PDB file of C-alpha atoms in Angstrom:
ATOM      1  CA  UNK A   1       0.000   0.000   0.000  1.00 31.00           C
ATOM      2  CA  UNK A   2       1.373   3.338  -0.956  1.00 32.00           C
ATOM      3  CA  UNK A   3       0.875   5.922   1.775  1.00 31.00           C
ATOM      4  CA  UNK A   4       2.016   9.454   1.148  1.00 33.00           C
ATOM      5  CA  UNK A   5       3.441  11.750   3.746  1.00 31.00           C
ATOM      6  CA  UNK A   6       2.791  15.338   2.705  1.00 34.00           C
ATOM      7  CA  UNK A   7       3.558  18.451   4.653  1.00 28.00           C
ATOM      8  CA  UNK A   8       0.709  20.606   5.886  1.00 33.00           C
ATOM      9  CA  UNK A   9      -2.463  19.489   4.141  1.00 40.00           C
ATOM     10  CA  UNK A  10      -2.617  15.806   3.340  1.00 44.00           C
ATOM     11  CA  UNK A  11      -1.006  13.338   5.714  1.00 37.00           C
ATOM     12  CA  UNK A  12      -1.662   9.797   6.775  1.00 35.00           C
ATOM     13  CA  UNK A  13      -0.193   6.940   8.692  1.00 30.00           C
ATOM     14  CA  UNK A  14      -0.323   3.381   7.496  1.00 30.00           C
ATOM     15  CA  UNK A  15      -2.788   2.531  10.282  1.00 31.00           C
ATOM     16  CA  UNK A  16      -5.038   5.419   9.337  1.00 33.00           C
ATOM     17  CA  UNK A  17      -4.913   4.447   5.681  1.00 35.00           C
ATOM     18  CA  UNK A  18      -6.035   0.927   6.524  1.00 35.00           C
ATOM     19  CA  UNK A  19      -8.733   1.679   9.082  1.00 36.00           C
ATOM     20  CA  UNK A  20     -10.250   5.089   8.387  1.00 40.00           C
ATOM     21  CA  UNK A  21     -12.367   6.104   5.456  1.00 45.00           C
ATOM     22  CA  UNK A  22     -14.175   9.080   4.011  1.00 46.00           C
ATOM     23  CA  UNK A  23     -17.759   8.554   2.932  1.00 49.00           C
ATOM     24  CA  UNK A  24     -17.739   7.470  -0.701  1.00 50.00           C
ATOM     25  CA  UNK A  25     -14.097   6.323  -0.761  1.00 47.00           C
ATOM     26  CA  UNK A  26     -12.439   2.938  -0.342  1.00 50.00           C
ATOM     27  CA  UNK A  27     -10.037   3.821   2.491  1.00 43.00           C
ATOM     28  CA  UNK A  28      -7.038   2.242   0.751  1.00 49.00           C
ATOM     29  CA  UNK A  29      -4.748   5.265   0.369  1.00 65.00           C
ATOM     30  CA  UNK A  30      -3.600   8.447   2.080  1.00 75.00           C
ATOM     31  CA  UNK A  31      -6.236  10.059   4.260  1.00 83.00           C
ATOM     32  CA  UNK A  32      -6.142  13.569   5.634  1.00 90.00           C
ATOM     33  CA  UNK A  33      -7.677  16.941   4.944  1.00 93.00           C
ATOM     34  CA  UNK A  34      -7.395  19.514   2.181  1.00 95.00           C
ATOM     35  CA  UNK A  35      -8.518  23.137   2.218  1.00 96.00           C
ATOM     36  CA  UNK A  36     -11.753  23.435   0.227  1.00 95.00           C
ATOM     37  CA  UNK A  37     -14.897  25.480  -0.322  1.00 93.00           C
ATOM     38  CA  UNK A  38     -18.054  24.525  -2.205  1.00 91.00           C
ATOM     39  CA  UNK A  39     -20.412  27.493  -1.928  1.00 88.00           C
ATOM     40  CA  UNK A  40     -19.943  31.097  -3.120  1.00 85.00           C
ATOM     41  CA  UNK A  41     -18.433  33.358  -0.456  1.00 85.00           C
ATOM     42  CA  UNK A  42     -17.865  30.379   1.846  1.00 86.00           C
ATOM     43  CA  UNK A  43     -14.531  30.533   3.677  1.00 90.00           C
ATOM     44  CA  UNK A  44     -11.979  27.830   2.976  1.00 92.00           C
ATOM     45  CA  UNK A  45     -12.368  24.942   5.443  1.00 93.00           C
ATOM     46  CA  UNK A  46     -10.462  21.721   6.085  1.00 95.00           C
ATOM     47  CA  UNK A  47     -12.302  18.929   4.271  1.00 95.00           C
ATOM     48  CA  UNK A  48     -11.725  15.185   4.772  1.00 95.00           C
ATOM     49  CA  UNK A  49      -9.938  13.737   1.759  1.00 94.00           C
ATOM     50  CA  UNK A  50      -8.448  10.571   0.355  1.00 92.00           C
ATOM     51  CA  UNK A  51      -5.740  10.494  -2.314  1.00 92.00           C
ATOM     52  CA  UNK A  52      -5.407   7.322  -4.375  1.00 91.00           C
ATOM     53  CA  UNK A  53      -2.342   7.114  -6.612  1.00 86.00           C
ATOM     54  CA  UNK A  54      -1.706   4.634  -9.389  1.00 84.00           C
ATOM     55  CA  UNK A  55       1.602   3.466 -10.800  1.00 78.00           C
ATOM     56  CA  UNK A  56       0.729   4.851 -14.255  1.00 83.00           C
ATOM     57  CA  UNK A  57       0.850   8.467 -13.032  1.00 81.00           C
ATOM     58  CA  UNK A  58      -2.883   8.819 -12.520  1.00 90.00           C
ATOM     59  CA  UNK A  59      -4.447   9.768  -9.200  1.00 92.00           C
ATOM     60  CA  UNK A  60      -7.875  10.408  -7.743  1.00 94.00           C
ATOM     61  CA  UNK A  61      -8.558  12.857  -4.939  1.00 95.00           C
ATOM     62  CA  UNK A  62     -11.897  12.272  -3.180  1.00 95.00           C
ATOM     63  CA  UNK A  63     -12.967  15.202  -0.987  1.00 96.00           C
ATOM     64  CA  UNK A  64     -15.976  15.323   1.296  1.00 94.00           C
ATOM     65  CA  UNK A  65     -17.440  18.787   0.737  1.00 92.00           C
ATOM     66  CA  UNK A  66     -19.042  20.824   3.536  1.00 88.00           C
ATOM     67  CA  UNK A  67     -22.364  20.080   1.770  1.00 86.00           C
ATOM     68  CA  UNK A  68     -21.841  16.344   2.462  1.00 89.00           C
ATOM     69  CA  UNK A  69     -21.247  15.494  -1.195  1.00 92.00           C
ATOM     70  CA  UNK A  70     -18.021  13.728  -2.204  1.00 95.00           C
ATOM     71  CA  UNK A  71     -16.188  15.347  -5.114  1.00 96.00           C
ATOM     72  CA  UNK A  72     -13.671  13.236  -7.015  1.00 97.00           C
ATOM     73  CA  UNK A  73     -10.920  14.998  -8.945  1.00 97.00           C
ATOM     74  CA  UNK A  74      -8.975  12.948 -11.492  1.00 97.00           C
ATOM     75  CA  UNK A  75      -5.313  13.642 -12.281  1.00 96.00           C
ATOM     76  CA  UNK A  76      -3.011  12.556 -15.085  1.00 94.00           C
ATOM     77  CA  UNK A  77       0.681  13.387 -15.118  1.00 90.00           C
ATOM     78  CA  UNK A  78       0.275  15.664 -12.107  1.00 91.00           C
ATOM     79  CA  UNK A  79      -2.561  17.816 -13.492  1.00 94.00           C
ATOM     80  CA  UNK A  80      -6.310  17.716 -12.857  1.00 96.00           C
ATOM     81  CA  UNK A  81      -8.100  16.535 -16.003  1.00 96.00           C
ATOM     82  CA  UNK A  82     -11.711  16.093 -14.853  1.00 96.00           C
ATOM     83  CA  UNK A  83     -13.952  15.536 -11.862  1.00 97.00           C
ATOM     84  CA  UNK A  84     -17.155  13.839 -10.814  1.00 96.00           C
ATOM     85  CA  UNK A  85     -18.868  17.158 -11.576  1.00 95.00           C
ATOM     86  CA  UNK A  86     -20.024  17.963 -15.098  1.00 95.00           C
ATOM     87  CA  UNK A  87     -18.507  21.448 -14.713  1.00 95.00           C
ATOM     88  CA  UNK A  88     -15.118  22.462 -16.117  1.00 95.00           C
ATOM     89  CA  UNK A  89     -11.971  21.985 -14.004  1.00 96.00           C
ATOM     90  CA  UNK A  90      -9.196  24.591 -13.986  1.00 96.00           C
ATOM     91  CA  UNK A  91      -6.128  24.985 -11.826  1.00 97.00           C
ATOM     92  CA  UNK A  92      -3.239  27.291 -11.046  1.00 97.00           C
ATOM     93  CA  UNK A  93      -0.014  26.916  -9.117  1.00 96.00           C
ATOM     94  CA  UNK A  94       1.018  29.156  -6.253  1.00 95.00           C
ATOM     95  CA  UNK A  95       4.493  27.863  -5.442  1.00 94.00           C
ATOM     96  CA  UNK A  96       3.998  24.163  -4.688  1.00 93.00           C
ATOM     97  CA  UNK A  97       0.303  24.627  -3.889  1.00 95.00           C
ATOM     98  CA  UNK A  98      -2.102  23.589  -6.626  1.00 96.00           C
ATOM     99  CA  UNK A  99      -5.384  25.475  -6.461  1.00 96.00           C
ATOM    100  CA  UNK A 100      -8.176  23.661  -8.287  1.00 97.00           C
ATOM    101  CA  UNK A 101     -11.375  25.385  -9.394  1.00 96.00           C
ATOM    102  CA  UNK A 102     -14.555  23.571 -10.387  1.00 95.00           C
ATOM    103  CA  UNK A 103     -17.249  25.906 -11.637  1.00 92.00           C
ATOM    104  CA  UNK A 104     -19.214  27.579 -10.309  1.00 92.00           C
ATOM    105  CA  UNK A 105     -17.843  27.799  -6.727  1.00 92.00           C
ATOM    106  CA  UNK A 106     -15.696  24.846  -5.684  1.00 94.00           C
ATOM    107  CA  UNK A 107     -12.069  25.469  -4.684  1.00 95.00           C
ATOM    108  CA  UNK A 108      -9.506  22.905  -3.502  1.00 96.00           C
ATOM    109  CA  UNK A 109      -5.861  23.280  -2.469  1.00 96.00           C
ATOM    110  CA  UNK A 110      -3.185  20.610  -2.230  1.00 93.00           C
ATOM    111  CA  UNK A 111       0.563  20.296  -2.636  1.00 93.00           C
ATOM    112  CA  UNK A 112       1.348  19.803  -6.323  1.00 92.00           C
ATOM    113  CA  UNK A 113       3.936  17.234  -5.263  1.00 89.00           C
ATOM    114  CA  UNK A 114       1.099  15.000  -4.000  1.00 88.00           C
ATOM    115  CA  UNK A 115       0.021  14.197  -7.551  1.00 87.00           C
ATOM    116  CA  UNK A 116       3.344  14.430  -9.395  1.00 82.00           C
ATOM    117  CA  UNK A 117       4.746  11.337 -11.025  1.00 70.00           C
ATOM    118  CA  UNK A 118       7.417   9.883  -8.756  1.00 62.00           C
TER     119      UNK A 118
END
């Protein structure tokens, strides 16, 4: 099992990765929190998240939104390509922090190194 140790926003221990889960996820990878917002003018909050990485460079980030919904964001080669929403996905980098926008109001932040190909 691949468990990632990331500074600040997404961290897990092997025990946590095996025993804990976020609603709508399988609990098999790194668990932690990521800063997110889902509603216009809502402040950024820490949202439960699970990052699942694959050996082919793809990854899925599942985030439990403050609304209770789970948003999945799909990555290829370190960049978000789509999500479980039908809305467009955009992103920008601020240093090593990737800020992901899903229209109309969702915002997510995570270290870009979390989804980079190793």
